[in-house]
Amino acid sequence: MTGSSPDLIEAREVSKIYRSEDSAVKALASVDLSVRQGELIVLVGPSGCGKTTLLLILAGLESATRGRVFFSGRELDGPRREIGLVLQDYGLFPWKTVRCNIELGLVIRREPIDSDKVDAMLEELDIADKADLFPQQLSGGQKQRVAIGRALILNPQLLLLDEPFAALDTLTRERLQDLVLDVCRSRGLGMVMVSHNIPEAVRLGEKIVVMTGQPGRITRIIENPMARNTDYRASDQFYNMTRILRRELEGGNA
Ligand code: ADP
Ligand code: MG
């Protein structure tokens, strides 16, 4: 998508304070972030700088203490089917098969199950032969494919992912990065992924949003348009960009 695409989601001056009886944690302070249709954004920053909080606010699962979030121009007031969320621990139900775990997105939304669509999803994610297995029979990478399938089955416009590949080995991780790129590009989805991994941020993020804590703020947005190239990972530009990002993170309090 070009710079003229409309904003899919926009956070305006979002602040978040978690309050309990005897404490208040300032998790986010005046964060502005917008994601256009088809735009892929990666959020990086040290632990505790509010990345997950920001993602949950974009998902409509946490409310901002101050500031507002707009989705397709309307104020976001809760979770929506157009916003898919994928978490690090997969969130799969161990007593349900792969197929049933993917269908769960539809079941929760009380929508009819279209088994042809579920079959197509299993094929696209390369887990068709695992459809009748249970999560404990799968590798980490396969589990994460199921979690991605469950988010995609609802045809989201925006995919939010919180360190989805942190537990995976390098090659599995790279395969899943390519899969996420394929599904986002083929569907024109916007994406916000939280990652701790510098090469992952450089491979996936057309914009790399660097955060620092605490309270969590955005300190820099690095434009990384080469992330659109399929053979970026093997190029000199890729290594240059990983160096730039590393320097940026080391300059902060990472
Ligand atoms: P990150 O994902 O960047 O590691 P988080 O968004 O999880 O950061 O957390 C930001 C800050 O808010 C941390 O200090 C964390 O301890 C605090 N925090 C997160 N969730 C809660 C919560 N539900 N209640 C209280 N404090 C929280
Ligand atoms: Mg987190």
GROMACS .gro file of C-alpha atoms in nm, residues 100-196:
model
   97
  100CYS     CA    1  -1.151  -2.729   1.626
  101ASN     CA    2  -0.896  -2.478   1.758
  102ILE     CA    3  -0.908  -2.291   1.425
  103GLU     CA    4  -1.290  -2.306   1.419
  104LEU     CA    5  -1.299  -2.161   1.769
  105GLY     CA    6  -1.264  -1.808   1.633
  106LEU     CA    7  -1.595  -1.860   1.451
  107VAL     CA    8  -1.761  -2.043   1.741
  108ILE     CA    9  -1.682  -1.763   1.985
  109ARG     CA   10  -1.831  -1.512   1.741
  110ARG     CA   11  -2.135  -1.741   1.696
  111GLU     CA   12  -2.071  -1.762   1.326
  112PRO     CA   13  -2.145  -2.061   1.106
  113ILE     CA   14  -1.851  -2.291   1.043
  114ASP     CA   15  -1.761  -2.307   0.675
  115SER     CA   16  -1.557  -2.626   0.656
  116ASP     CA   17  -1.429  -2.548   0.305
  117LYS     CA   18  -1.284  -2.226   0.443
  118VAL     CA   19  -1.128  -2.409   0.736
  119ASP     CA   20  -0.980  -2.665   0.492
  120ALA     CA   21  -0.836  -2.383   0.279
  121MET     CA   22  -0.686  -2.224   0.589
  122LEU     CA   23  -0.526  -2.552   0.697
  123GLU     CA   24  -0.377  -2.585   0.346
  124GLU     CA   25  -0.252  -2.228   0.336
  125LEU     CA   26  -0.082  -2.269   0.672
  126ASP     CA   27   0.062  -2.606   0.568
  127ILE     CA   28  -0.099  -2.799   0.854
  128ALA     CA   29  -0.371  -2.987   0.662
  129ASP     CA   30  -0.214  -3.320   0.762
  130LYS     CA   31  -0.234  -3.215   1.130
  131ALA     CA   32  -0.606  -3.128   1.130
  132ASP     CA   33  -0.710  -3.411   1.363
  133LEU     CA   34  -0.414  -3.391   1.601
  134PHE     CA   35  -0.416  -3.220   1.940
  135PRO     CA   36  -0.184  -2.929   2.030
  136GLN     CA   37   0.049  -3.142   2.243
  137GLN     CA   38   0.122  -3.350   1.930
  138LEU     CA   39   0.253  -3.045   1.745
  139SER     CA   40   0.585  -2.862   1.734
  140GLY     CA   41   0.600  -2.500   1.853
  141GLY     CA   42   0.599  -2.374   1.496
  142GLN     CA   43   0.292  -2.583   1.409
  143LYS     CA   44   0.111  -2.459   1.720
  144GLN     CA   45   0.178  -2.102   1.617
  145ARG     CA   46   0.042  -2.179   1.268
  146VAL     CA   47  -0.281  -2.294   1.434
  147ALA     CA   48  -0.297  -1.975   1.643
  148ILE     CA   49  -0.246  -1.767   1.327
  149GLY     CA   50  -0.520  -1.969   1.153
  150ARG     CA   51  -0.760  -1.900   1.435
  151ALA     CA   52  -0.703  -1.526   1.397
  152LEU     CA   53  -0.724  -1.534   1.015
  153ILE     CA   54  -1.042  -1.740   0.992
  154LEU     CA   55  -1.236  -1.429   1.094
  155ASN     CA   56  -1.099  -1.232   0.796
  156PRO     CA   57  -0.937  -0.956   1.003
  157GLN     CA   58  -0.810  -0.634   0.849
  158LEU     CA   59  -0.547  -0.592   1.117
  159LEU     CA   60  -0.328  -0.861   1.268
  160LEU     CA   61  -0.168  -0.797   1.608
  161LEU     CA   62   0.105  -1.035   1.722
  162ASP     CA   63   0.282  -1.028   2.060
  163GLU     CA   64   0.626  -1.189   2.031
  164PRO     CA   65   0.469  -1.479   1.845
  165PHE     CA   66   0.790  -1.657   1.749
  166ALA     CA   67   1.005  -1.600   2.057
  167ALA     CA   68   1.007  -1.967   2.155
  168LEU     CA   69   1.104  -2.099   1.812
  169ASP     CA   70   1.440  -2.194   1.662
  170THR     CA   71   1.586  -1.964   1.396
  171LEU     CA   72   1.483  -2.155   1.084
  172THR     CA   73   1.128  -2.223   1.206
  173ARG     CA   74   1.105  -1.859   1.305
  174GLU     CA   75   1.215  -1.745   0.958
  175ARG     CA   76   0.964  -1.977   0.791
  176LEU     CA   77   0.684  -1.835   1.006
  177GLN     CA   78   0.799  -1.480   0.937
  178ASP     CA   79   0.769  -1.555   0.564
  179LEU     CA   80   0.426  -1.706   0.622
  180VAL     CA   81   0.306  -1.397   0.809
  181LEU     CA   82   0.445  -1.176   0.531
  182ASP     CA   83   0.261  -1.387   0.271
  183VAL     CA   84  -0.072  -1.383   0.451
  184CYS     CA   85  -0.054  -1.010   0.528
  185ARG     CA   86   0.049  -0.918   0.172
  186SER     CA   87  -0.199  -1.146  -0.002
  187ARG     CA   88  -0.486  -1.014   0.209
  188GLY     CA   89  -0.365  -0.653   0.234
  189LEU     CA   90  -0.369  -0.672   0.613
  190GLY     CA   91  -0.220  -0.416   0.845
  191MET     CA   92   0.007  -0.570   1.107
  192VAL     CA   93   0.159  -0.473   1.437
  193MET     CA   94   0.404  -0.727   1.573
  194VAL     CA   95   0.594  -0.700   1.900
  195SER     CA   96   0.939  -0.856   1.870
  196HIS     CA   97   1.254  -0.877   2.077
   0.00000   0.00000   0.00000
